[in-house]
């Protein structure tokens, strides 16, 4: 593999303009096809086999007028005065004219009379609306009402399924990354190169995601998550290649030879690291939810594109840049290739590795205590899919949510819908069912049953006393399903569907985790021919992910942390986050493990010095890994300002995980455990040696041993 990658890098550096032109044509072609044949992102929350889906199928079949999407329009007088009946009637008339409007309910006034609620029913699904056109139509219909001085906010399925990306998160992440790259590489040219490569990969990935949207359901926030991951790994992969290329230039290699060597060595690590990320993403398919699988498709396409861009564009751009990748002082006084290398002073990373090596047990125990302490809050994690109650206070959906909760009670934002099959439950028993529900202390109100024209189905709306995210609402739902409802009655609606989603994802987490871990173990064992290393890497990555879960739980489930991130109060962890974060983080954590182990193994094969190879490997990669991790943290922290709660949580969680992985794990736990294990790190039983294929990820297919070195004193 290294020989092939070396030839690819050398060819790209020798013909840079051809490589760049090929990428320009590729991006233009992909984006052109996406514009012509691409689809729109859409969320699909359908989970076959759950009670909420069964109830919704019954309503869609026998109440076709309820099968379309809906929107809530909340009108409020800020001065607390009673709303004008004429203004509400005029608003209702305007809402009836919006595209695809099937019905508009009579305004439901609050007890104080200063708030009214109207519901717009549509004859199409929410996916029929492109971008913000549905919400824009509602705003246009309410313009006269807002001009009259009333506050008008929008909630319900249609507005809540639209989020406007503003690009601020990406801009902040790239700005911070550029600063870190300039500091790490010492050259503006070298710093800009990884950003260009990452942007090229993301451009191609974006087009691929749009094309995928035409043939399968892609979640509305999947492209944002894919861009987040693609930007981080794209810059990291390019940084690793540029750093290795610069090393070659400093040793006196010409540009083409330096590019070939960088691709043969660091490029092999990029392939392994990228393959690990891609393998981890396969686990999302096992989540049992099509929306979840769409995150995997989108991120897979983007990571694959940035990995290909790194392996081809980096050597091409490096070939064009020539010596400008070096610091200015190095360009003025280059070191001849024939000059003897002066003994290099020990770097801070090398001194640190030696320090940890002297007290490996103490270092390992202390790092484990820190990791377990950070992970401890995960024991109190509560999950709930995102809804308007989790959004930032500036969103119109959040404002509508708060107005409804204040005027009609918190449960009005999440009524439970009872789908009744009158072929199984006689119509005469509906009044008794209504009385039973009304008598429940957790129920605030029950709407009279609505029977369809055929008389074979009914729907009853039940308003809990507590909000959708409240644990008491979940308990009410479970109690009704367990022993509170007769045969033929299914609880459905958004709250019930979200509860089923949370339960399903909590169950599937224990399927996804072993799958991803086992696949990663197999991949690392095949590539490094060291099962001990593979098991150790998996265990450390699990610790990093657990620590990220714990910090995320502590931040979002407490008011102080939530307010710091722009939320008005504490919220449960989004149900989408744990599995999604695990699959992505497990792959990303393996990136740094692969970068480090490739250098350690390269030194081990050349010297046979188990402890010294750890010190030299960490010393040679420490600066690059630290810079790459800092870039990742900066990129992910930028996404923490995204208005979408799921993206915000993923940004915070992944920033914490990468920070922990690059400091506590990579700088303490890895050198400590590898020092304790010594030569056992590379133990390989003979039977497994015969089974594993011979894959070389170091430079050259048969690297010659380097001159013998004395073991490093640790």
C-alpha angles and dihedrals in degrees: 000000000000092000092052092047091047091054090048092052093047092049092048091049091048093050104029098156092053090052093047092046090050090053093047090051091046094051093045091049094048094046091045092052089046091053092049102039107011126118137219124263113253135173121236112194096171112131112184115221098031125116093238091055092048090051093047091049089054092051093045090051099044101024101042090165088068096049095088127079125272142205134204122222115199119194120193136176108220091205093059094245124142114270120250113254089212093054091050092048091051091049091050090053092051092048090053088062098056115112115279093004108155100176142355118206125228111268111268108213123210121239091259091049093226095104133051132185126210125182122209116203119201132203093222137058121261089254090068090075119082118220110314099338094112094050092042090055091053091049091050091051091051096046095101090050093051090045087057089062101261124131111238121188132175131222140152131081100316100051093037092056093060126079123171113221110218100184092231094121093052092046093051092046094050093046092053091044091054092054092050092047092052090052093045099044101028093221130090090212092052091045094052094049097072091048092053091049093049092048091050091052093046090049091055091042092052091055091049091051091052090051090049089053088064094060104031141018112277116187117244093241096039093091090053092051090046091051090049093054094038093052092050098046093038093058091043095051092046091046091054091051094045092049091052091045091053090050089058092049090051090054090056100260117148118246096263094047091047091051092049092049092047092052093045093052112021090027090060089054090050091053092049094045093046092047089053091053091048092048091051091053090061086072091071089070088066093058090091095231125100092215089059093050088053090062087057094049093049096045092043091055093048097045091047090051095049091046091054090045092052093051095049110023097045094061090041094052090040088054091054093045094052113172092352087089088071123082114268093250091053092051091053095051109025119187112239115241090236095052114110112250114249116231106269120228115241112269123230089253091053092049089049092050090052091049092052090045091058092057104025097153094051092045093048094048094047093048091049090051090052093048094047090047091054091047095049097090089062088081088072097045117139120192132206130158113253118271136162091282089065097050128100115277093246095065118101090227090055092048090050090048092052094046092051092047092051097045103036105018131270093274091062088077092061115028118179113235118213113207108203123198102208090194086070101030116045115237089235090069095059095089091053090049090050091051092049092052093046091053092056108108091218092057120088100185142352123208117220114264116273111214122200124238093259091053093228100106140035137187126211123192115215120192114205121214090236134058126265094260095046117111089226090063091053090050091051090051093049092046093051092049094045102050112336104082133062124234115287095038121107126183111227139151130101097302093050091045092050091049090052090048091052092049093047094048092047089054095045093050088078090053096046096047097057091042094054093042094050093047091049091048091053093047095049093044091053094047100041098027088221116111092183090057091048094051092045092050092050092049092050092048090052088054091051092050092047090051090051091050090051095050092045091051092048092049102044100034093057125068096230095055094042092051090049087061096048100267120127095226145350117304134188118259110269111257089228093061110068099058094035092050093046096054094045096041094046089057095043093048089053088057093071092040090055093045091052099039093049090060093041092050091046089055093042093054090049099045110016087223104136099188097035092051089058092053094045093043092051092044093052096046102030096091094045094046091047091050092046091049091048089053091049091049091049093049094047093044088054089059090053087079092057111120093228109093095215093052089045092053093045090050093052094043095049093045090054093045094051091046092051092043094051095046116026097025105033098034100038116013097041098051091040095053094040089051091050093048096044112170090359087077088076098040113139123176114231095239090055091045089059092048100047119084118241106251122170117207094166124087110291131003094263111019115200116238114260120235110288114269130203113251112265113253109237 
